[in-house]
Coordinates of C-alpha atoms in Angstrom, one line a residue:
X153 CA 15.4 -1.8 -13.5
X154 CA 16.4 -0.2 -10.2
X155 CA 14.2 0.4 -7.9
X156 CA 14.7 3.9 -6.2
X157 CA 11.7 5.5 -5.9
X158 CA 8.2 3.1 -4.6
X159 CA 4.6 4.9 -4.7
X160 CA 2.4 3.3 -2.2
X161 CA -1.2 3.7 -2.4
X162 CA -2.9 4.2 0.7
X163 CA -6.6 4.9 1.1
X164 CA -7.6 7.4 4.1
X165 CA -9.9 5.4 5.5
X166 CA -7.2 3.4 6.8
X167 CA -3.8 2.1 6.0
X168 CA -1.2 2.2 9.1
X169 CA -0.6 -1.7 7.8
X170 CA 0.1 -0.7 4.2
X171 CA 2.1 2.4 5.2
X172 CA 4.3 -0.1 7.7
X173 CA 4.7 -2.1 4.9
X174 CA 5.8 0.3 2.5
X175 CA 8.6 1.6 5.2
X176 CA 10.0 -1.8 5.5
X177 CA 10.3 -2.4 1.7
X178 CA 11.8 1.3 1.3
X179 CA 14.1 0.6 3.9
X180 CA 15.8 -2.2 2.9
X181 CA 16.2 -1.4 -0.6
X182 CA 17.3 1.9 0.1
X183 CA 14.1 3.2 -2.0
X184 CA 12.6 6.9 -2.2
X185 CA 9.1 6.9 -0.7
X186 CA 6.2 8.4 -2.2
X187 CA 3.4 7.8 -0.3
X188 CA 0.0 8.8 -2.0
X189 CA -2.8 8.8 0.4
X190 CA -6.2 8.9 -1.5
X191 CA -10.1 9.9 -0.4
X192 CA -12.4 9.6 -3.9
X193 CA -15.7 11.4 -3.7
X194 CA -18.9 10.9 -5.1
X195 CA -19.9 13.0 -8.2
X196 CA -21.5 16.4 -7.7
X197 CA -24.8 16.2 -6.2
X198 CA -27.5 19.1 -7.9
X199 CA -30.1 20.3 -5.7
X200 CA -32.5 23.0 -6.1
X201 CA -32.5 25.8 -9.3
X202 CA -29.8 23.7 -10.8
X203 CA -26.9 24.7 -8.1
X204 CA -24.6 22.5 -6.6
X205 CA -26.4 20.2 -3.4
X206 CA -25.0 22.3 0.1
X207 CA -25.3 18.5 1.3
X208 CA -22.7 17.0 -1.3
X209 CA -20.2 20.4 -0.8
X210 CA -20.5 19.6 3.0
X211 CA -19.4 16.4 3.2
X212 CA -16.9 17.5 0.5
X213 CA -15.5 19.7 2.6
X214 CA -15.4 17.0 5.1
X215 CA -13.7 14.8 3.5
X216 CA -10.9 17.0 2.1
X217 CA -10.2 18.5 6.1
X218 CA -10.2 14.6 7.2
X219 CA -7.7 13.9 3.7
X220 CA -5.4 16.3 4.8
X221 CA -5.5 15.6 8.4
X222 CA -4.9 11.5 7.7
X223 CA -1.8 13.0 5.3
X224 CA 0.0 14.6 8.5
X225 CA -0.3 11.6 10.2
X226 CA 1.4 9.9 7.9
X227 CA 4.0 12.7 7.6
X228 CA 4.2 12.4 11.5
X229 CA 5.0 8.6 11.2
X230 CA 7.2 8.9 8.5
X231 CA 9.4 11.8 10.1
X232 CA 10.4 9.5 12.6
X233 CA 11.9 7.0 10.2
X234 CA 15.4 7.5 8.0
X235 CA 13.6 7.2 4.9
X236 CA 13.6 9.6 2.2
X237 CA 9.6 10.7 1.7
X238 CA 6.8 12.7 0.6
X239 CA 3.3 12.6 0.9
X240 CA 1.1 13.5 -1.4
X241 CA -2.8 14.0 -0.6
X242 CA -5.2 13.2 -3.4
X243 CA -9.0 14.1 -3.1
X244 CA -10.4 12.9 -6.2
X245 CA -13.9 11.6 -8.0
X246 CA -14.6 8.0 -9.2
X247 CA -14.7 9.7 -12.9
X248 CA -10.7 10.9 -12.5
X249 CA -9.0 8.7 -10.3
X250 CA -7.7 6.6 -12.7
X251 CA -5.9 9.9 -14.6
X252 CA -5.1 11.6 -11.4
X253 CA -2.6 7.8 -10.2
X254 CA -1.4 7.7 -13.3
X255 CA -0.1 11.1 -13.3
X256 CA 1.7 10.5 -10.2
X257 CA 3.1 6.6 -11.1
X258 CA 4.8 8.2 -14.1
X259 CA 7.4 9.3 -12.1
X260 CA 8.1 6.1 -9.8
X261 CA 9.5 2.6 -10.5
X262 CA 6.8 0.7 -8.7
X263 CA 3.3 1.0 -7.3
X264 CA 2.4 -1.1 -4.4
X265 CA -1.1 -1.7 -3.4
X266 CA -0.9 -3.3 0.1
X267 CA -4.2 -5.4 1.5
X268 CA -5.6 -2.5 3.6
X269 CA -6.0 -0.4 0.0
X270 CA -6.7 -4.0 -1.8
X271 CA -9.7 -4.0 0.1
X272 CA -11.4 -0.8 -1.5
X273 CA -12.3 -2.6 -5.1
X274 CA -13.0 1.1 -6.0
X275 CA -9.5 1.9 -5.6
X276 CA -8.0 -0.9 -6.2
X277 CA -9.4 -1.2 -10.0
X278 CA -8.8 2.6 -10.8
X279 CA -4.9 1.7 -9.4
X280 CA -4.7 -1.3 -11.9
X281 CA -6.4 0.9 -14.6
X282 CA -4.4 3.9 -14.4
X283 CA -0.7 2.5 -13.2
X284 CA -0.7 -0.8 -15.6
X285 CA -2.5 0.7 -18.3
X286 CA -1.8 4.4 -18.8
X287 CA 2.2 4.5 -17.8
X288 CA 5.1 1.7 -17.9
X289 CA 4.9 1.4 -14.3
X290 CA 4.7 -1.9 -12.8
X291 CA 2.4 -2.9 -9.9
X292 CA 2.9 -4.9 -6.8
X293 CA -0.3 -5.9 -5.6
X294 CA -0.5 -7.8 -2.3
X295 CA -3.7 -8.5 -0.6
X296 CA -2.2 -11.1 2.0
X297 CA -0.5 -10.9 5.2
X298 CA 2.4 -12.5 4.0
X299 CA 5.3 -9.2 4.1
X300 CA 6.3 -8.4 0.8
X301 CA 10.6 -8.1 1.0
X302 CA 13.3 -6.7 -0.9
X303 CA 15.0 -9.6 -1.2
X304 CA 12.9 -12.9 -1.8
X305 CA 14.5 -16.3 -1.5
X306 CA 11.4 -18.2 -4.2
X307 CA 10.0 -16.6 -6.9
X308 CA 7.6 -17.8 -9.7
X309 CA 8.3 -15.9 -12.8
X310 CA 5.2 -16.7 -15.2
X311 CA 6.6 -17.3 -18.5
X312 CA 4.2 -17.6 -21.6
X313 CA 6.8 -15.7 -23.7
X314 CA 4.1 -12.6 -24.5
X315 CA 5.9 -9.5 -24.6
X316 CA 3.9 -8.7 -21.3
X317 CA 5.8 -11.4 -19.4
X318 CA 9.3 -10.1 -21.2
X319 CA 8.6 -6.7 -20.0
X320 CA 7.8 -8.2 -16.1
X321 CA 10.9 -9.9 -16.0
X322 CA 12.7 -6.9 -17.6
X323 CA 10.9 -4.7 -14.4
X324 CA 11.4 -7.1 -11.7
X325 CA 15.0 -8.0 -12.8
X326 CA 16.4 -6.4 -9.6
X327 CA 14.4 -8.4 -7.7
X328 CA 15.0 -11.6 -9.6
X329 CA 18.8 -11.4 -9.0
X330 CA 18.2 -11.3 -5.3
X331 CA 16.2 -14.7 -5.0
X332 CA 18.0 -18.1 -4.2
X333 CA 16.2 -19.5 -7.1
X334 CA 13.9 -18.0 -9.5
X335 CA 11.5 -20.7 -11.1
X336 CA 10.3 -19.6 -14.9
X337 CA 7.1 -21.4 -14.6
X338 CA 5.1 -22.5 -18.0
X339 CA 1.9 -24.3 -18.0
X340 CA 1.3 -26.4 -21.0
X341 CA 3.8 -25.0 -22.9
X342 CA 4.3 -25.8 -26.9
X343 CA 7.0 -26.5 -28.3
X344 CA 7.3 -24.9 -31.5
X345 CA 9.6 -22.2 -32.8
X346 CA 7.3 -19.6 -32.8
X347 CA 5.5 -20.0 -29.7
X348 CA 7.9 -20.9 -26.8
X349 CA 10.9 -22.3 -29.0
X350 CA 12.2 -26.0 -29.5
X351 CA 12.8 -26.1 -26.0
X352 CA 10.3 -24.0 -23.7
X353 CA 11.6 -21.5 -21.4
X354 CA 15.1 -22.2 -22.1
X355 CA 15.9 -18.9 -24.0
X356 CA 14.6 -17.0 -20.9
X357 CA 16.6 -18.9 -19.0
X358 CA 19.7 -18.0 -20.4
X359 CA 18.8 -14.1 -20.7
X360 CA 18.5 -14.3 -16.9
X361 CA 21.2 -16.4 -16.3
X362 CA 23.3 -13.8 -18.2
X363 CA 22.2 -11.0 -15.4
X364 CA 23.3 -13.8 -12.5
X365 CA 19.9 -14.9 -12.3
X366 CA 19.6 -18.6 -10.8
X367 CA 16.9 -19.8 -12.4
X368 CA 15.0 -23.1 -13.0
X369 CA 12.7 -23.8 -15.4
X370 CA 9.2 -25.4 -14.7
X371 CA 7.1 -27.0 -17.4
X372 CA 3.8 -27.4 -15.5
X373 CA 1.0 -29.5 -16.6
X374 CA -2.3 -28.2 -16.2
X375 CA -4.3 -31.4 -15.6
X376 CA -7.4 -29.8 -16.1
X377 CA -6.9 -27.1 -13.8
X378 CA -7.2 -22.8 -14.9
X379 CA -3.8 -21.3 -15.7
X380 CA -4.3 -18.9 -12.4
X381 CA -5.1 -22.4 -10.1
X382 CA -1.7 -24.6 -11.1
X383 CA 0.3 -20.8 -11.0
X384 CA -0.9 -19.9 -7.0
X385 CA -0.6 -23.8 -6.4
X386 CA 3.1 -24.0 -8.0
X387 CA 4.2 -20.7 -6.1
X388 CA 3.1 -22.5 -2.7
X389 CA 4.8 -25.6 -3.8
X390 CA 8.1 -24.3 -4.3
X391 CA 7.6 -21.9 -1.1
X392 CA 7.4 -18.7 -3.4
X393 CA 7.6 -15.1 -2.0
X394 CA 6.9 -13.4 -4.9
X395 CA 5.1 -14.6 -8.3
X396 CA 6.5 -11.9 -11.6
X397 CA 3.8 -12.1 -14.2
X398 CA 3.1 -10.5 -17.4
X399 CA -0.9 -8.8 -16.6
X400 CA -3.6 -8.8 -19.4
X401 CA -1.8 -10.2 -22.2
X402 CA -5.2 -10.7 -23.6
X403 CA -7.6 -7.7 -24.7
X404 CA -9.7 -5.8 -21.7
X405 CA -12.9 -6.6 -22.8
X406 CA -12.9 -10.0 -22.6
X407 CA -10.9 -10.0 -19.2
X408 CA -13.4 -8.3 -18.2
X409 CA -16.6 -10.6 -19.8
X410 CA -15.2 -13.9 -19.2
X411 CA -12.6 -13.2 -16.1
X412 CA -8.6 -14.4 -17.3
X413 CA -5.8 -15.5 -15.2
X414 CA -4.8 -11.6 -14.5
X415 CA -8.2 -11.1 -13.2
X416 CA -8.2 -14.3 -10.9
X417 CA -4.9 -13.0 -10.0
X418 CA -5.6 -10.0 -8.6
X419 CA -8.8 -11.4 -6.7
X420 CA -7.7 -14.5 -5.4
X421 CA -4.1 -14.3 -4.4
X422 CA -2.6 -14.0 -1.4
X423 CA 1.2 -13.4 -2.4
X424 CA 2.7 -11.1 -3.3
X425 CA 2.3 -10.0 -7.4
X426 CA 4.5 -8.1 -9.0
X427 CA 2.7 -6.9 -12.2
X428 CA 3.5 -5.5 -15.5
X429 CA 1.8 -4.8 -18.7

């Protein structure tokens, strides 16, 4: 997949860091873009007689004026660069975020979620909701301070052969042909024909290789250790800039109950993730 047009979430209570980042990543991959800033508001507040609270419309109405002010700044910023752009200012509710990102990711090739919007859980989870779940959009989340580039030397491309881990590599294949070395990572895998084949991870190696992919495969050993642990420990052994992984390959609910290596993911990594479901 090309990568020609990047949506970039940025909340309006503060995101000159994401919004640099986003620049840089645009810039060097020649990239469209679309920078979504976004202000979610409580629910309607009733007051007296049943009518809408004059408290809740005020700060509303305070919040939109300060949305749309935020969203020329970044207009500003961006006018100055040689990107193409637009800007797109979303005032929304917790109830209809979700629907009101997805809308809008339809019609990119990525969504990144830089560490400034990372750190609204709020947003973040209505982002990962409504981008990996309700369109084909793939999601780079990156809650470090580590830059995320265009062009990575090391990336960890978690392979457990699910056909969420086939479509990651699928999305990400641009990337994956600019890296030095891309390492298909497995952890404990089994060798059996229908699970990971005779000979784990070579038959993704070879579909890569055919795209001019280098690639190495990995057969980690999990000692003991959760999936997510020996992944984020592998990626800093081997100096990764990017870990490709297949996200929530198991259902929602129990993600949610009993956390999952998506999950830990998400909350606990401080590299880059490029995401797909």
């Amino acid at each position: 997949m090309s990568i020609r047009t990047v949506m970039s979430i940025l909340t309006s209570k503060y995101f000159d860091e994401d919004l640099k980042a986003a620049v840089e990543f645009c810039g060097a991959s020649g990239a469209h873009l679309s920078a979504v800033v976004i202000c979610m508001g409580a629910s309607p507040m009733m007051g007296e007689y049943n009518s809408l609270s004059t408290v809740w419309l005020e700060e509303r109405q305070r919040e939109i004026e300060e949305l749309v002010k935020k969203a020329e700044e970044i207009k500003a910023y961006l006018s100055r660069t040689e990107l193409s752009y637009d800007v797109q200012d979303v005032y929304t509710e917790y109830a209809f975020a979700r629907e009101d990102i997805a809308e809008r990711a339809l019609y990119a090739d990525v969504v990144l979620v830089g560490r400034q919007a990372c750190k609204d859980e709020e947003l973040q989870k209505r982002v990962m909701d409504g981008a990996l779940f309700h369109t084909p959009t793939p999601v780079i989340i990156n809650r470090g301070r580590r830059p995320l580039s265009s062009t990575s030397k090391s990336i960890v491309l978690a392979w457990d052969s699910s056909d969420e881990a086939s479509r990651a590599a699928r999305q990400a294949l641009d990337l994956l042909k600019t890296a030095d070395c891309v390492y298909v990572t497995m952890i404990d895998p089994v060798s059996r024909e229908r699970v990971n084949g005779e000979e784990p991870g070579a038959d993704i190696a070879s579909f890569l290789s055919r795209h001019g992919v280098k690639v190495q495969v990995d057969r980690v050993a999990s000692g003991g250790n959760t999936a997510d642990e020996v992944l984020r420990q592998h990626a800093m052994d081997v100096n990764a800039d990017l870990i490709v992984m297949g996200a929530y390959n198991h259902p929602r609910w129990q993600q949610t109950l009993f956390g999952g290596v998506t999950r830990n993911m998400i909350e606990q990594s401080s590299m880059p993730i490029f995401m797909a479901h």
